[in-house]
Amino acid sequence: SQTIHQWPATLVQPVGSPLSLECTVEGTSNPNLYWYRQAAGRGLQLLFYSVGIGQISSEVPQNLSASRPQDRQFILSSKKLLLSDSGFYLCAWSSGTGTSETQYFGPGTRLLVL
Amino acid sequence: AQSVTQPDIHITVSEGASLELRCNYSYGATPYLFWYVQSPGQGLQLLLKYFSGDTLVQGIKGFEAEFKRSQSSFNLRKPSVHWSDAAEYFCAVGARGYQKVTFGTGTKLQVIP
């Protein structure tokens, strides 16, 4: 069966510091991968998605970036965090076969920027 | 472009009462529809999905949803709510061959004894 991992689970970072959040998927090949942010009291905002290694689509211009160095690894980064980057970050995967677009989510990373 | 509306931000029901959470979507072709549940501090768990076929879909935890094309709705129902159902519920719409899914803003369910 497929599983998705995110780490760290919680992170407290000062403004201006760098960020690296990691997401890995097990039990599937060539998945579509997604990064979402969920701010307090708001819905899910799609930040990035990837259909393959090195292929990243950005949905919202901001100071975050994403990379996919391996088939089942998706990384969210920032060079300098802003207060507004605080939130709950969710990684998700889907099969990418075109026949099932169901997304499955990881446990999330709570980021607090101070 | 796809869009999803969940008109109820917050709903309170008594334990044992029935539940219906509303979801309306906008999409020109046949949509793929999903309901997810999120407990505090957790990721989203898929409750059920509709791709085609029978418009009444059964999911996990005793939930069901009905696709009504004429009303552009996909409401979630449960005949008898349990205290453990307290969570936030998200409706989402996607499409065949389309990598992205659009989520609603969520409905927070409170269950009172």
Coordinates of N, CA and C in Angstrom, one line a residue:
Chain A
S1 N 0.8 -1.2 0.0 CA 0.0 0.0 0.0 C 0.9 1.2 0.0
Q2 N 0.3 2.4 -0.4 CA 1.0 3.6 -0.5 C 1.0 4.4 0.8
T3 N 2.1 5.0 1.2 CA 2.1 5.9 2.3 C 2.9 7.2 2.0
I4 N 2.5 8.2 2.7 CA 3.2 9.5 2.4 C 3.6 10.1 3.7
H5 N 4.9 10.5 3.7 CA 5.5 11.1 4.9 C 5.9 12.5 4.8
Q6 N 5.7 13.3 5.8 CA 6.2 14.6 5.8 C 7.0 14.9 7.1
W7 N 8.1 15.7 7.0 CA 8.8 16.1 8.1 C 9.5 17.4 7.9
P8 N 9.7 18.2 9.0 CA 9.3 17.8 10.3 C 7.8 18.0 10.5
A9 N 7.3 17.5 11.7 CA 5.8 17.7 12.0 C 5.5 19.1 12.4
T10 N 6.5 19.7 13.1 CA 6.3 21.1 13.6 C 7.6 21.8 13.5
L11 N 7.5 23.1 13.2 CA 8.8 23.9 13.0 C 8.5 25.3 13.4
V12 N 9.4 25.8 14.2 CA 9.4 27.2 14.6 C 10.6 27.9 14.1
Q13 N 10.5 28.9 13.2 CA 11.6 29.5 12.6 C 11.5 31.0 12.7
P14 N 12.7 31.7 12.8 CA 12.7 33.2 12.8 C 12.5 33.7 11.4
V15 N 11.9 34.9 11.4 CA 11.8 35.6 10.1 C 13.2 35.8 9.5
G16 N 13.2 35.6 8.2 CA 14.5 35.7 7.4 C 15.3 34.4 7.4
S17 N 14.9 33.4 8.1 CA 15.7 32.1 8.1 C 15.3 31.3 6.9
P18 N 16.1 30.3 6.5 CA 15.7 29.4 5.4 C 14.7 28.3 5.8
L19 N 14.1 27.7 4.8 CA 13.2 26.7 5.1 C 13.4 25.5 4.2
S20 N 13.2 24.3 4.7 CA 13.2 23.1 3.9 C 12.2 22.1 4.5
L21 N 11.1 21.8 3.8 CA 10.2 20.8 4.2 C 10.2 19.7 3.2
E22 N 10.2 18.5 3.7 CA 10.3 17.3 2.8 C 9.1 16.4 2.9
C23 N 8.8 15.9 1.7 CA 7.7 14.9 1.5 C 8.2 13.7 0.7
T24 N 7.9 12.5 1.2 CA 8.2 11.4 0.4 C 7.0 10.4 0.3
V25 N 6.9 9.7 -0.8 CA 5.8 8.8 -1.0 C 6.4 7.4 -1.2
E26 N 5.8 6.4 -0.6 CA 6.2 5.0 -0.8 C 5.1 4.2 -1.4
G27 N 5.5 3.2 -2.2 CA 4.5 2.2 -2.7 C 3.9 2.6 -4.0
T28 N 4.4 3.6 -4.7 CA 3.9 4.0 -6.0 C 5.1 4.6 -6.8
S29 N 4.9 4.6 -8.1 CA 5.9 5.1 -9.0 C 5.3 6.3 -9.8
N30 N 6.1 7.3 -10.1 CA 5.8 8.4 -11.0 C 4.4 9.1 -10.5
P31 N 4.3 9.4 -9.2 CA 3.1 10.0 -8.8 C 3.1 11.5 -9.2
N32 N 1.9 12.1 -9.2 CA 1.8 13.6 -9.2 C 2.0 14.0 -7.7
L33 N 2.7 15.0 -7.5 CA 2.9 15.5 -6.1 C 2.5 17.0 -6.0
Y34 N 2.0 17.3 -4.8 CA 1.4 18.6 -4.6 C 1.9 19.2 -3.2
W35 N 2.0 20.5 -3.2 CA 2.2 21.2 -1.9 C 1.0 22.2 -1.8
Y36 N 0.4 22.1 -0.6 CA -0.7 23.0 -0.3 C -0.3 23.8 1.0
R37 N -0.9 25.0 1.2 CA -0.8 25.7 2.5 C -2.2 25.9 2.9
Q38 N -2.4 25.7 4.2 CA -3.6 26.0 4.9 C -3.4 27.0 6.0
A39 N -3.9 28.2 5.8 CA -3.7 29.2 6.8 C -4.9 29.1 7.8
A40 N -4.8 29.6 9.0 CA -5.8 29.5 10.0 C -7.1 30.0 9.5
G41 N -8.2 29.2 9.6 CA -9.5 29.6 9.2 C -9.7 29.7 7.7
R42 N -8.8 29.2 6.9 CA -9.0 29.3 5.5 C -8.8 27.9 4.9
G43 N -9.2 27.8 3.6 CA -9.1 26.6 2.9 C -7.7 26.2 2.5
L44 N -7.7 25.3 1.5 CA -6.4 24.8 1.0 C -6.0 25.7 -0.2
Q45 N -4.8 26.1 -0.2 CA -4.2 26.9 -1.3 C -3.1 26.1 -1.9
L46 N -3.3 25.7 -3.2 CA -2.3 25.0 -3.9 C -1.1 25.9 -4.2
L47 N 0.1 25.4 -3.8 CA 1.3 26.2 -4.0 C 2.0 25.7 -5.2
F48 N 2.3 24.4 -5.3 CA 3.1 23.8 -6.4 C 2.6 22.4 -6.7
Y49 N 2.8 22.0 -7.9 CA 2.5 20.6 -8.2 C 3.6 20.1 -9.2
S50 N 3.8 18.8 -9.2 CA 4.8 18.2 -10.1 C 4.3 16.9 -10.7
V51 N 4.5 16.8 -12.0 CA 4.1 15.5 -12.7 C 5.3 14.6 -13.0
G52 N 6.5 15.1 -12.6 CA 7.7 14.2 -12.8 C 8.9 14.9 -12.3
I53 N 10.0 14.2 -12.2 CA 11.3 14.7 -11.7 C 11.7 16.0 -12.4
G54 N 12.0 17.0 -11.6 CA 12.4 18.2 -12.2 C 11.3 19.1 -12.8
Q55 N 10.1 18.6 -12.8 CA 9.0 19.4 -13.4 C 8.1 20.0 -12.3
I56 N 8.2 21.3 -12.2 CA 7.5 22.0 -11.1 C 6.6 23.0 -11.7
S57 N 5.3 23.1 -11.3 CA 4.4 24.1 -11.7 C 4.0 25.0 -10.5
S58 N 4.2 26.3 -10.6 CA 3.9 27.2 -9.5 C 2.5 27.8 -9.7
E59 N 1.8 27.8 -8.6 CA 0.4 28.3 -8.7 C 0.3 29.7 -8.2
V60 N 1.1 30.1 -7.2 CA 1.0 31.3 -6.5 C 2.4 32.0 -6.4
P61 N 2.6 33.2 -7.0 CA 3.9 33.8 -6.8 C 4.2 34.2 -5.4
Q62 N 5.3 33.8 -4.9 CA 5.7 34.1 -3.5 C 7.1 33.8 -3.3
N63 N 7.6 33.8 -2.1 CA 9.0 33.6 -1.8 C 9.3 32.1 -1.5
L64 N 8.4 31.2 -1.9 CA 8.6 29.8 -1.7 C 9.0 29.2 -3.1
S65 N 9.7 28.0 -3.0 CA 10.0 27.3 -4.2 C 9.9 25.8 -3.9
A66 N 9.8 25.0 -4.9 CA 9.7 23.6 -4.8 C 10.7 22.9 -5.7
S67 N 11.1 21.7 -5.3 CA 11.9 20.9 -6.1 C 11.5 19.4 -6.0
R68 N 11.9 18.6 -7.0 CA 11.6 17.2 -7.0 C 12.8 16.5 -7.5
P69 N 13.7 16.3 -6.6 CA 15.0 15.7 -7.0 C 14.9 14.2 -7.3
Q70 N 13.9 13.5 -6.8 CA 13.7 12.1 -7.0 C 12.3 11.8 -7.3
D71 N 12.0 10.7 -7.8 CA 10.6 10.4 -8.3 C 9.6 10.6 -7.2
R72 N 9.9 10.1 -6.0 CA 8.9 10.1 -4.9 C 9.3 11.1 -3.8
Q73 N 10.1 12.1 -4.1 CA 10.5 13.1 -3.1 C 10.1 14.5 -3.6
F74 N 9.5 15.3 -2.7 CA 9.1 16.6 -3.1 C 9.5 17.6 -1.9
I75 N 10.2 18.6 -2.2 CA 10.8 19.5 -1.2 C 10.2 20.9 -1.4
L76 N 9.8 21.5 -0.3 CA 9.4 22.9 -0.3 C 10.4 23.7 0.4
S77 N 10.9 24.8 -0.2 CA 12.0 25.6 0.3 C 11.7 27.1 0.3
S78 N 12.4 27.8 1.1 CA 12.5 29.3 1.1 C 13.9 29.7 1.5
K79 N 14.3 30.8 0.9 CA 15.6 31.3 1.3 C 15.5 32.2 2.5
K80 N 14.3 33.0 2.5 CA 14.1 33.9 3.7 C 12.6 33.9 4.0
L81 N 12.3 33.3 5.2 CA 10.9 33.2 5.6 C 10.3 34.6 6.0
L82 N 9.0 34.7 5.7 CA 8.2 35.9 6.1 C 7.3 35.5 7.2
L83 N 6.8 36.4 7.9 CA 5.7 36.1 8.9 C 4.5 35.5 8.3
S84 N 4.2 35.9 7.1 CA 3.0 35.4 6.4 C 3.2 34.0 5.9
D85 N 4.4 33.4 6.0 CA 4.6 32.0 5.6 C 4.1 31.0 6.7
S86 N 3.7 31.5 7.8 CA 3.2 30.7 8.9 C 1.9 30.0 8.4
G87 N 1.8 28.7 8.7 CA 0.6 27.9 8.3 C 0.9 26.5 8.4
F88 N -0.1 25.7 7.9 CA 0.0 24.3 7.9 C 0.2 23.8 6.5
Y89 N 1.3 23.1 6.3 CA 1.7 22.7 4.9 C 1.4 21.3 4.7
L90 N 0.7 21.0 3.7 CA 0.3 19.6 3.4 C 0.9 19.2 2.0
C91 N 1.4 18.0 2.0 CA 1.8 17.4 0.8 C 0.8 16.3 0.4
A92 N 0.6 16.2 -0.9 CA -0.3 15.2 -1.4 C 0.2 14.5 -2.6
W93 N -0.3 13.3 -2.9 CA 0.1 12.6 -4.2 C -1.2 12.1 -4.8
S94 N -1.1 11.9 -6.1 CA -2.1 11.2 -6.9 C -1.4 10.3 -7.9
S95 N -2.2 9.3 -8.4 CA -1.5 8.3 -9.2 C -0.9 8.8 -10.5
G96 N -1.4 9.8 -11.1 CA -0.8 10.4 -12.2 C -1.1 9.6 -13.5
T97 N -2.0 8.6 -13.4 CA -2.2 7.8 -14.6 C -3.3 8.5 -15.5
G98 N -3.9 9.5 -15.1 CA -5.0 10.1 -15.8 C -6.3 9.5 -15.6
T99 N -6.4 8.3 -15.0 CA -7.6 7.6 -14.8 C -8.2 7.8 -13.4
S100 N -7.3 8.3 -12.5 CA -7.8 8.5 -11.1 C -7.1 9.8 -10.6
E101 N -7.8 10.8 -10.4 CA -7.2 12.0 -9.9 C -7.3 12.2 -8.4
T102 N -7.6 11.1 -7.7 CA -7.8 11.2 -6.2 C -6.5 11.6 -5.6
Q103 N -6.5 12.6 -4.7 CA -5.3 13.0 -4.0 C -5.3 12.5 -2.6
Y104 N -4.2 12.0 -2.2 CA -4.0 11.5 -0.8 C -3.0 12.3 -0.1
F105 N -3.3 12.7 1.2 CA -2.6 13.7 1.9 C -1.7 13.1 2.9
G106 N -0.6 13.8 3.2 CA 0.3 13.5 4.3 C -0.2 14.1 5.6
P107 N 0.5 13.9 6.7 CA 0.1 14.4 8.0 C 0.3 15.8 8.2
G108 N 1.1 16.5 7.3 CA 1.2 17.9 7.4 C 2.4 18.4 8.3
T109 N 2.8 19.6 8.0 CA 3.9 20.3 8.8 C 3.3 21.6 9.3
R110 N 3.3 21.8 10.6 CA 2.9 23.1 11.2 C 4.1 24.0 11.3
L111 N 4.1 25.2 10.5 CA 5.2 26.1 10.5 C 4.8 27.4 11.2
L112 N 5.5 27.8 12.1 CA 5.3 29.1 12.8 C 6.6 29.9 12.6
V113 N 6.4 31.1 12.0 CA 7.4 32.0 11.7 C 7.3 33.2 12.7
L114 N 8.4 33.4 13.5 CA 8.3 34.5 14.5 C 9.2 35.6 14.2
Chain B
A1 N -13.1 27.4 -15.6 CA -12.4 27.1 -14.4 C -13.4 26.4 -13.4
Q2 N -12.8 25.5 -12.6 CA -13.7 24.9 -11.6 C -13.8 25.7 -10.3
S3 N -14.9 25.6 -9.6 CA -15.0 26.2 -8.3 C -15.9 25.4 -7.5
V4 N -15.8 25.5 -6.1 CA -16.6 24.8 -5.2 C -17.0 25.8 -4.1
T5 N -18.3 25.6 -3.7 CA -18.8 26.5 -2.6 C -19.4 25.6 -1.5
Q6 N -18.9 25.8 -0.3 CA -19.5 25.2 0.8 C -20.1 26.3 1.6
P7 N -21.4 26.5 1.6 CA -22.0 27.7 2.1 C -22.0 27.7 3.7
D8 N -21.9 26.6 4.3 CA -21.9 26.6 5.8 C -20.5 26.5 6.3
I9 N -20.1 27.6 7.0 CA -18.7 27.6 7.6 C -18.7 26.7 8.8
H10 N -19.8 26.8 9.6 CA -19.8 26.1 10.9 C -21.2 25.5 11.1
I11 N -21.2 24.2 11.5 CA -22.5 23.5 11.8 C -22.4 22.8 13.1
T12 N -23.4 22.9 13.9 CA -23.5 22.2 15.2 C -24.7 21.3 15.2
V13 N -24.4 20.0 15.5 CA -25.5 19.0 15.6 C -25.4 18.2 16.9
S14 N -26.5 17.7 17.3 CA -26.5 16.8 18.5 C -26.0 15.4 18.1
E15 N -25.4 14.8 19.1 CA -25.0 13.4 18.8 C -26.2 12.5 18.6
G16 N -26.1 11.7 17.5 CA -27.3 10.9 17.2 C -28.2 11.5 16.1
A17 N -28.1 12.8 15.9 CA -28.9 13.5 14.9 C -28.3 13.2 13.5
S18 N -29.1 13.5 12.5 CA -28.7 13.3 11.1 C -27.9 14.6 10.7
L19 N -27.1 14.4 9.7 CA -26.2 15.4 9.2 C -26.3 15.6 7.7
E20 N -26.3 16.8 7.2 CA -26.1 17.0 5.8 C -25.2 18.3 5.6
L21 N -24.1 18.1 4.9 CA -23.2 19.2 4.6 C -23.3 19.5 3.1
R22 N -23.5 20.8 2.8 CA -23.7 21.2 1.5 C -22.5 21.5 0.7
C23 N -22.5 21.1 -0.6 CA -21.4 21.4 -1.5 C -22.0 21.7 -2.9
N24 N -21.7 22.8 -3.4 CA -22.1 23.2 -4.8 C -20.8 23.4 -5.6
Y25 N -20.8 23.0 -6.8 CA -19.7 23.1 -7.7 C -20.0 23.8 -9.0
S26 N -19.0 24.3 -9.7 CA -19.2 24.8 -11.0 C -18.1 24.2 -11.9
Y27 N -18.6 23.5 -12.9 CA -17.6 22.9 -13.9 C -18.4 22.6 -15.1
G28 N -17.9 22.8 -16.3 CA -18.6 22.7 -17.5 C -18.8 21.3 -17.9
A29 N -17.9 20.4 -17.6 CA -18.0 19.0 -18.1 C -18.4 18.1 -16.9
T30 N -18.3 16.8 -17.0 CA -18.6 15.9 -15.9 C -17.5 16.0 -14.9
P31 N -17.8 16.4 -13.7 CA -16.8 16.6 -12.6 C -16.4 15.3 -11.9
Y32 N -15.3 15.3 -11.4 CA -14.9 14.3 -10.3 C -15.1 15.0 -9.0
L33 N -15.8 14.4 -8.1 CA -16.2 15.1 -6.8 C -15.6 14.3 -5.6
F34 N -15.2 15.0 -4.6 CA -14.6 14.3 -3.5 C -15.1 15.0 -2.2
W35 N -15.1 14.2 -1.1 CA -15.3 14.7 0.2 C -14.1 14.2 1.1
Y36 N -13.5 15.2 1.8 CA -12.4 14.8 2.7 C -12.8 15.3 4.1
V37 N -12.1 14.7 5.1 CA -12.3 15.1 6.5 C -10.9 15.4 7.1
Q38 N -10.9 16.4 7.9 CA -9.6 16.8 8.6 C -9.9 17.0 10.1
S39 N -9.2 16.2 10.9 CA -9.3 16.4 12.3 C -8.2 17.4 12.7
P40 N -8.3 18.1 13.8 CA -7.4 19.2 14.2 C -5.9 18.7 14.1
G41 N -5.1 19.5 13.4 CA -3.7 19.2 13.4 C -3.3 18.0 12.5
Q42 N -4.3 17.5 11.8 CA -4.0 16.3 10.9 C -4.1 16.6 9.4
G43 N -3.7 15.6 8.6 CA -3.9 15.8 7.2 C -5.3 15.5 6.8
L44 N -5.6 15.5 5.5 CA -7.0 15.3 5.0 C -7.1 13.8 4.7
Q45 N -8.2 13.2 5.1 CA -8.6 11.8 4.8 C -9.7 11.8 3.8
L46 N -9.6 11.0 2.8 CA -10.6 10.8 1.8 C -11.8 10.1 2.4
L47 N -13.0 10.7 2.3 CA -14.2 10.0 2.8 C -14.9 9.2 1.7
L48 N -15.0 9.9 0.5 CA -15.7 9.2 -0.6 C -15.4 10.1 -1.9
K49 N -15.7 9.4 -3.0 CA -15.5 10.1 -4.3 C -16.5 9.7 -5.3
Y50 N -16.8 10.5 -6.3 CA -17.7 10.2 -7.4 C -17.0 10.5 -8.7
F51 N -16.9 9.5 -9.5 CA -16.3 9.7 -10.9 C -17.4 9.5 -11.9
S52 N -18.2 8.5 -11.8 CA -19.3 8.2 -12.7 C -20.2 7.1 -12.1
G53 N -21.3 6.8 -12.8 CA -22.1 5.7 -12.4 C -23.2 6.1 -11.4
D54 N -23.4 5.3 -10.4 CA -24.4 5.5 -9.4 C -24.2 6.8 -8.7
T55 N -25.2 7.6 -8.7 CA -25.1 9.0 -8.2 C -25.1 9.0 -6.6
L56 N -25.4 8.0 -6.0 CA -25.3 7.9 -4.5 C -24.1 7.1 -4.2
V57 N -23.2 7.7 -3.5 CA -21.9 7.1 -3.3 C -21.7 6.8 -1.8
Q58 N -21.3 5.7 -1.5 CA -21.0 5.3 -0.1 C -19.5 5.5 0.3
G59 N -19.3 6.0 1.5 CA -17.9 6.2 1.9 C -17.6 5.5 3.2
I60 N -16.5 5.9 3.7 CA -16.1 5.3 5.0 C -16.8 6.0 6.2
K61 N -16.7 5.4 7.3 CA -17.3 6.0 8.6 C -18.8 6.2 8.5
G62 N -19.5 5.5 7.6 CA -20.9 5.7 7.5 C -21.4 6.9 6.7
F63 N -20.6 7.5 6.0 CA -21.0 8.7 5.2 C -21.4 8.3 3.8
E64 N -22.3 9.1 3.2 CA -22.7 9.0 1.9 C -22.9 10.3 1.2
A65 N -22.8 10.4 -0.1 CA -23.0 11.7 -0.8 C -23.8 11.4 -2.0
E66 N -24.6 12.3 -2.5 CA -25.4 12.2 -3.7 C -25.0 13.3 -4.7
F67 N -24.7 12.9 -5.9 CA -24.4 13.8 -7.0 C -25.7 14.1 -7.7
K68 N -26.0 15.4 -7.7 CA -27.2 15.9 -8.4 C -26.8 16.9 -9.5
R69 N -26.7 16.4 -10.7 CA -26.2 17.2 -11.8 C -27.1 18.5 -12.0
S70 N -28.4 18.3 -11.9 CA -29.3 19.4 -12.1 C -29.1 20.6 -11.1
Q71 N -28.7 20.2 -10.0 CA -28.5 21.2 -8.9 C -27.0 21.5 -8.7
S72 N -26.1 20.9 -9.5 CA -24.7 21.1 -9.3 C -24.3 20.9 -7.8
S73 N -24.8 19.9 -7.3 CA -24.5 19.7 -5.8 C -23.9 18.3 -5.6
F74 N -23.3 18.2 -4.5 CA -22.7 16.9 -4.0 C -22.7 16.9 -2.5
N75 N -23.9 16.8 -1.9 CA -24.0 17.0 -0.4 C -23.6 15.7 0.3
L76 N -23.0 15.9 1.4 CA -22.6 14.8 2.3 C -23.6 14.5 3.4
R77 N -23.9 13.3 3.6 CA -24.9 12.9 4.6 C -24.4 11.8 5.5
K78 N -25.0 11.8 6.8 CA -24.8 10.7 7.7 C -26.0 10.6 8.5
P79 N -26.6 9.5 8.7 CA -27.9 9.3 9.4 C -27.8 9.6 10.9
S80 N -26.7 9.3 11.5 CA -26.6 9.4 12.9 C -25.1 9.8 13.2
V81 N -25.0 11.0 13.7 CA -23.6 11.6 14.0 C -23.1 11.1 15.3
H82 N -21.8 10.8 15.3 CA -21.1 10.4 16.5 C -20.2 11.5 17.0
W83 N -19.8 11.6 18.2 CA -19.0 12.6 18.7 C -17.6 12.7 18.0
S84 N -17.2 11.5 17.5 CA -15.9 11.4 16.8 C -15.9 12.0 15.4
D85 N -17.1 12.4 15.0 CA -17.3 13.0 13.6 C -16.9 14.5 13.7
A86 N -16.7 15.0 14.8 CA -16.4 16.5 14.9 C -15.0 16.7 14.2
A87 N -15.1 17.5 13.2 CA -13.9 17.8 12.4 C -14.2 18.8 11.4
E88 N -13.3 19.1 10.4 CA -13.6 19.9 9.3 C -13.7 19.1 8.1
Y89 N -14.7 19.5 7.2 CA -15.0 18.7 6.1 C -14.8 19.5 4.8
F90 N -14.1 19.0 3.8 CA -13.8 19.7 2.6 C -14.4 19.0 1.4
C91 N -15.1 19.7 0.6 CA -15.6 19.2 -0.7 C -14.6 19.7 -1.8
A92 N -14.4 18.8 -2.8 CA -13.4 19.2 -3.8 C -13.9 18.7 -5.2
V93 N -13.5 19.4 -6.3 CA -13.9 19.0 -7.6 C -12.6 18.9 -8.5
G94 N -12.6 17.9 -9.3 CA -11.5 17.7 -10.3 C -12.1 17.2 -11.6
A95 N -11.3 16.7 -12.4 CA -11.7 16.2 -13.7 C -10.8 15.2 -14.3
R96 N -11.3 14.4 -15.2 CA -10.5 13.3 -15.8 C -9.3 14.0 -16.5
G97 N -8.1 13.5 -16.3 CA -6.9 13.9 -17.0 C -6.4 15.3 -16.5
Y98 N -7.0 15.8 -15.5 CA -6.6 17.1 -15.0 C -6.0 16.9 -13.6
Q99 N -4.7 17.4 -13.5 CA -3.9 17.1 -12.3 C -4.4 17.8 -11.1
K100 N -5.0 19.0 -11.3 CA -5.4 19.8 -10.1 C -6.8 19.5 -9.6
V101 N -7.0 19.7 -8.3 CA -8.3 19.6 -7.7 C -8.6 20.9 -7.0
T102 N -9.8 21.4 -7.1 CA -10.2 22.7 -6.4 C -10.9 22.3 -5.1
F103 N -10.5 22.9 -4.0 CA -11.1 22.6 -2.7 C -12.1 23.7 -2.3
G104 N -13.1 23.4 -1.6 CA -13.9 24.4 -1.0 C -13.3 24.9 0.3
T105 N -13.9 25.9 0.9 CA -13.3 26.5 2.1 C -13.5 25.7 3.4
G106 N -14.3 24.7 3.3 CA -14.5 23.8 4.5 C -15.7 24.1 5.3
T107 N -16.2 23.1 6.0 CA -17.3 23.3 7.0 C -16.8 22.6 8.2
K108 N -16.8 23.4 9.3 CA -16.4 22.8 10.6 C -17.6 22.3 11.3
L109 N -17.6 21.0 11.7 CA -18.7 20.3 12.4 C -18.4 20.2 13.8
Q110 N -19.3 20.7 14.6 CA -19.3 20.5 16.1 C -20.4 19.6 16.5
V111 N -20.1 18.6 17.3 CA -21.1 17.6 17.8 C -21.3 17.8 19.3
I112 N -22.5 18.1 19.7 CA -22.8 18.3 21.1 C -23.5 17.1 21.7
P113 N -23.2 16.8 23.0 CA -23.8 15.6 23.6 C -25.4 15.7 23.7

